[in-house]
Amino acid sequence: FFNDTATTEIYTRSIVGSVRCVQETDIQQWDVMQKDLYLLQKKNIEEAKKLGFEVDVYFYMSPTKGDPRKQAKDCLNGLGNAPYDVIWMDIEHSGHWHKELSSNVAFISQFYDEVRKSGKKIGVYTEASVYHSIVGKDWCGLKDTLIWYSHEKSEPNFHDFKPFNCWKTPTMKQYSTNIRHCGAGADYDYFAQNNKYCLLYTSPSPRDLSTSRMPSSA
């Protein structure tokens, strides 16, 4: 839920105090993943579940962070048995990818294979043109994962989705970023669940500027 300096005290003061506001606006899901604050993340997940929220996590992938299998293991081990649903692989330009597409495919595949062993649901956050620049237009190695795509300043629906890399049906869409909601920075995402669009993400990404809250690649 928080920035890099968040503590339990800050959590109690800044988030729990606005839970009623969030619930009254029909928000059902929070993202809590950022950097390597796994103990804090685990607590955040547990607290969010107690308050009735569904919880996913996302992992910002980058070859500059070292071996992909170790990155995946560190993430999974750090989160332990925390009750989250989907782990999203965040794949975008700012990850400082290799120039060779084949090297990027190998990196992503190794991370994916390691996470798949956990039995968790896996998804990918990306934007089509960005994804193409990283792995090409023809690679379909992640076609069995969920897809969460970005289209900044668009509408909360899937009408603009165009299949790419063997993904035919989206699960989520990020359509607005850098919003202030219930006293916190947020991005808005649409997902089809009981005909509602009510997903709010509030955690800043590791490479975002201080004014940004989540990736925007569109």
Tab-separated table of C-alpha atoms in Angstrom:
chain	number	residue	atom	x	y	z
A	1	PHE	CA	0.000	0.000	0.000
A	2	PHE	CA	2.804	2.376	0.785
A	3	ASN	CA	5.960	4.161	-0.146
A	4	ASP	CA	9.458	2.941	0.590
A	5	THR	CA	9.598	4.433	4.088
A	6	ALA	CA	6.287	3.013	5.275
A	7	THR	CA	6.093	1.501	8.735
A	8	THR	CA	3.337	-0.173	10.685
A	9	GLU	CA	2.652	3.161	12.386
A	10	ILE	CA	2.327	4.922	9.039
A	11	TYR	CA	0.166	2.057	7.842
A	12	THR	CA	-2.198	2.456	10.767
A	13	ARG	CA	-2.392	6.205	10.413
A	14	SER	CA	-2.630	6.635	6.644
A	15	ILE	CA	-4.367	3.541	5.344
A	16	VAL	CA	-6.673	2.078	7.952
A	17	GLY	CA	-8.045	5.545	8.546
A	18	SER	CA	-9.215	5.737	4.946
A	19	VAL	CA	-10.502	2.185	4.574
A	20	ARG	CA	-14.112	3.294	5.031
A	21	CYS	CA	-13.654	5.822	2.216
A	22	VAL	CA	-12.238	3.128	-0.051
A	23	GLN	CA	-14.964	0.628	0.772
A	24	GLU	CA	-17.704	3.194	0.207
A	25	THR	CA	-16.414	3.754	-3.327
A	26	ASP	CA	-16.682	0.033	-4.105
A	27	ILE	CA	-12.972	-0.705	-4.335
A	28	GLN	CA	-12.407	-4.431	-3.983
A	29	GLN	CA	-8.755	-5.010	-4.670
A	30	TRP	CA	-5.402	-3.534	-3.691
A	31	ASP	CA	-1.910	-4.072	-4.959
A	32	VAL	CA	0.782	-4.189	-2.293
A	33	MET	CA	3.973	-5.208	-4.054
A	34	GLN	CA	7.039	-2.961	-4.147
A	35	LYS	CA	10.789	-3.264	-3.916
A	36	ASP	CA	12.080	-5.804	-1.410
A	37	LEU	CA	10.080	-4.930	1.681
A	38	TYR	CA	8.756	-8.464	1.981
A	39	LEU	CA	8.024	-8.405	5.702
A	40	LEU	CA	6.007	-5.233	5.275
A	41	GLN	CA	4.308	-6.593	2.174
A	42	LYS	CA	3.294	-9.758	3.953
A	43	LYS	CA	1.797	-7.755	6.798
A	44	ASN	CA	0.020	-5.494	4.326
A	45	ILE	CA	-1.505	-8.480	2.570
A	46	GLU	CA	-2.673	-10.043	5.808
A	47	GLU	CA	-4.184	-6.787	7.056
A	48	ALA	CA	-5.914	-6.097	3.735
A	49	LYS	CA	-7.458	-9.563	3.755
A	50	LYS	CA	-8.742	-9.016	7.292
A	51	LEU	CA	-10.451	-5.859	6.056
A	52	GLY	CA	-12.190	-7.772	3.280
A	53	PHE	CA	-10.058	-6.836	0.274
A	54	GLU	CA	-8.843	-9.189	-2.407
A	55	VAL	CA	-5.081	-8.881	-2.889
A	56	ASP	CA	-2.673	-9.411	-5.778
A	57	VAL	CA	1.048	-8.659	-5.911
A	58	TYR	CA	3.260	-7.562	-8.772
A	59	PHE	CA	6.965	-7.937	-9.358
A	60	TYR	CA	8.969	-5.432	-11.340
A	61	MET	CA	11.231	-7.479	-13.591
A	62	SER	CA	14.652	-6.298	-14.755
A	63	PRO	CA	17.842	-8.042	-15.919
A	64	THR	CA	19.779	-5.440	-13.921
A	65	LYS	CA	18.502	-7.104	-10.725
A	66	GLY	CA	20.411	-10.308	-11.447
A	67	ASP	CA	19.491	-13.932	-11.976
A	68	PRO	CA	15.768	-14.294	-12.838
A	69	ARG	CA	15.320	-17.536	-10.934
A	70	LYS	CA	16.803	-15.993	-7.799
A	71	GLN	CA	14.563	-12.952	-8.200
A	72	ALA	CA	11.534	-15.232	-8.366
A	73	LYS	CA	12.660	-17.329	-5.397
A	74	ASP	CA	13.404	-14.264	-3.276
A	75	CYS	CA	9.980	-12.860	-4.036
A	76	LEU	CA	8.120	-16.097	-3.297
A	77	ASN	CA	10.132	-16.881	-0.173
A	78	GLY	CA	9.703	-13.355	1.122
A	79	LEU	CA	5.944	-13.449	0.714
A	80	GLY	CA	5.756	-16.946	2.178
A	81	ASN	CA	2.216	-18.091	2.855
A	82	ALA	CA	0.675	-14.622	2.604
A	83	PRO	CA	-2.895	-14.931	1.240
A	84	TYR	CA	-2.582	-13.229	-2.152
A	85	ASP	CA	-4.160	-14.437	-5.369
A	86	VAL	CA	-2.189	-13.499	-8.517
A	87	ILE	CA	1.471	-12.596	-8.892
A	88	TRP	CA	1.875	-10.230	-11.836
A	89	MET	CA	5.101	-10.057	-13.839
A	90	ASP	CA	5.699	-6.372	-14.592
A	91	ILE	CA	7.363	-6.181	-18.036
A	92	GLU	CA	8.060	-2.751	-19.479
A	93	HIS	CA	10.669	-0.437	-21.012
A	94	SER	CA	12.200	0.852	-17.829
A	95	GLY	CA	13.431	-2.620	-16.946
A	96	HIS	CA	16.633	-1.944	-18.943
A	97	TRP	CA	16.323	-5.019	-21.108
A	98	HIS	CA	18.913	-6.721	-23.285
A	99	LYS	CA	19.226	-5.582	-26.871
A	100	GLU	CA	18.829	-9.170	-28.052
A	101	LEU	CA	15.201	-10.324	-27.952
A	102	SER	CA	16.291	-13.923	-27.405
A	103	SER	CA	18.111	-12.936	-24.213
A	104	ASN	CA	14.988	-11.230	-22.915
A	105	VAL	CA	12.861	-14.246	-23.772
A	106	ALA	CA	15.257	-16.480	-21.859
A	107	PHE	CA	15.237	-14.166	-18.831
A	108	ILE	CA	11.446	-13.932	-18.690
A	109	SER	CA	11.007	-17.662	-19.281
A	110	GLN	CA	13.305	-18.548	-16.384
A	111	PHE	CA	11.460	-16.224	-14.024
A	112	TYR	CA	8.109	-17.597	-15.159
A	113	ASP	CA	9.195	-21.215	-14.790
A	114	GLU	CA	10.309	-20.589	-11.226
A	115	VAL	CA	7.081	-18.841	-10.223
A	116	ARG	CA	4.975	-21.531	-11.901
A	117	LYS	CA	6.415	-24.107	-9.510
A	118	SER	CA	4.669	-22.287	-6.651
A	119	GLY	CA	1.250	-23.107	-8.035
A	120	LYS	CA	0.218	-19.439	-7.861
A	121	LYS	CA	-1.818	-17.800	-10.589
A	122	ILE	CA	0.493	-15.794	-12.826
A	123	GLY	CA	-0.231	-12.712	-14.899
A	124	VAL	CA	1.691	-10.196	-16.993
A	125	TYR	CA	1.441	-6.410	-16.795
A	126	THR	CA	2.593	-4.768	-20.036
A	127	GLU	CA	1.590	-2.782	-23.105
A	128	ALA	CA	1.654	-4.364	-26.556
A	129	SER	CA	4.204	-2.130	-28.280
A	130	VAL	CA	6.508	-2.259	-25.266
A	131	TYR	CA	6.216	-6.017	-25.052
A	132	HIS	CA	7.014	-6.318	-28.757
A	133	SER	CA	10.180	-4.265	-28.309
A	134	ILE	CA	11.318	-6.623	-25.530
A	135	VAL	CA	10.390	-10.099	-26.846
A	136	GLY	CA	9.162	-9.526	-30.403
A	137	LYS	CA	5.712	-9.958	-31.916
A	138	ASP	CA	5.712	-13.720	-32.355
A	139	TRP	CA	6.752	-15.148	-28.976
A	140	CYS	CA	3.822	-16.800	-27.200
A	141	GLY	CA	5.626	-18.319	-24.223
A	142	LEU	CA	3.334	-16.650	-21.682
A	143	LYS	CA	0.033	-17.214	-23.495
A	144	ASP	CA	-1.311	-19.271	-20.591
A	145	THR	CA	-0.926	-16.408	-18.110
A	146	LEU	CA	-3.429	-13.650	-17.383
A	147	ILE	CA	-2.877	-10.363	-19.197
A	148	TRP	CA	-3.196	-6.886	-17.647
A	149	TYR	CA	-2.600	-4.221	-20.258
A	150	SER	CA	-2.030	-0.489	-20.042
A	151	HIS	CA	-3.858	2.183	-22.021
A	152	GLU	CA	-3.498	5.542	-20.332
A	153	LYS	CA	-6.369	8.057	-20.515
A	154	SER	CA	-8.885	5.570	-21.836
A	155	GLU	CA	-12.253	4.210	-20.759
A	156	PRO	CA	-12.931	1.510	-18.114
A	157	ASN	CA	-13.712	-1.274	-20.566
A	158	PHE	CA	-11.904	-3.724	-22.869
A	159	HIS	CA	-13.205	-2.284	-26.159
A	160	ASP	CA	-9.734	-1.102	-27.163
A	161	PHE	CA	-7.971	-4.413	-26.563
A	162	LYS	CA	-6.254	-5.961	-29.586
A	163	PRO	CA	-4.850	-9.498	-29.243
A	164	PHE	CA	-1.069	-9.744	-29.121
A	165	ASN	CA	1.476	-12.512	-28.532
A	166	CYS	CA	-1.330	-15.094	-28.362
A	167	TRP	CA	-3.286	-13.277	-25.624
A	168	LYS	CA	-6.848	-13.057	-26.853
A	169	THR	CA	-8.834	-12.019	-23.784
A	170	PRO	CA	-7.623	-9.524	-21.150
A	171	THR	CA	-8.115	-9.847	-17.423
A	172	MET	CA	-7.382	-6.254	-16.420
A	173	LYS	CA	-6.661	-2.863	-17.925
A	174	GLN	CA	-4.930	0.157	-16.412
A	175	TYR	CA	-6.761	3.183	-17.796
A	176	SER	CA	-5.847	6.115	-15.547
A	177	THR	CA	-2.799	6.917	-13.421
A	178	ASN	CA	-1.569	9.373	-10.804
A	179	ILE	CA	-4.987	9.847	-9.221
A	180	ARG	CA	-5.606	11.014	-5.665
A	181	HIS	CA	-8.167	8.750	-4.026
A	182	CYS	CA	-9.146	8.684	-0.358
A	183	GLY	CA	-6.005	10.594	0.530
A	184	ALA	CA	-3.601	8.292	-1.308
A	185	GLY	CA	-1.924	8.188	-4.700
A	186	ALA	CA	-3.595	5.661	-6.975
A	187	ASP	CA	-3.967	4.233	-10.447
A	188	TYR	CA	-7.306	3.002	-11.741
A	189	ASP	CA	-7.739	-0.362	-13.387
A	190	TYR	CA	-10.717	-2.107	-14.890
A	191	PHE	CA	-11.486	-5.772	-14.465
A	192	ALA	CA	-14.612	-7.764	-15.223
A	193	GLN	CA	-16.019	-9.125	-11.992
A	194	ASN	CA	-19.738	-9.031	-11.377
A	195	ASN	CA	-19.903	-6.343	-14.074
A	196	LYS	CA	-17.938	-3.903	-11.921
A	197	TYR	CA	-14.825	-1.852	-12.518
A	198	CYS	CA	-13.438	-1.277	-9.109
A	199	LEU	CA	-9.752	-2.044	-8.916
A	200	LEU	CA	-7.461	0.448	-7.227
A	201	TYR	CA	-3.674	0.176	-7.086
A	202	THR	CA	-1.795	2.399	-4.690
A	203	SER	CA	1.757	1.138	-4.323
A	204	PRO	CA	4.497	3.045	-6.178
A	205	SER	CA	6.683	1.040	-8.489
A	206	PRO	CA	10.421	0.823	-7.728
A	207	ARG	CA	11.432	2.946	-10.712
A	208	ASP	CA	8.668	5.539	-10.542
A	209	LEU	CA	9.294	9.177	-9.755
A	210	SER	CA	7.929	10.532	-6.514
A	211	THR	CA	4.801	11.723	-8.304
A	212	SER	CA	4.045	8.387	-9.927
A	213	ARG	CA	2.261	5.467	-8.313
A	214	MET	CA	2.389	2.635	-10.828
A	215	PRO	CA	3.732	1.891	-14.335
A	216	SER	CA	2.185	3.598	-17.319
A	217	SER	CA	3.515	2.349	-20.631
A	218	ALA	CA	0.801	3.354	-23.083
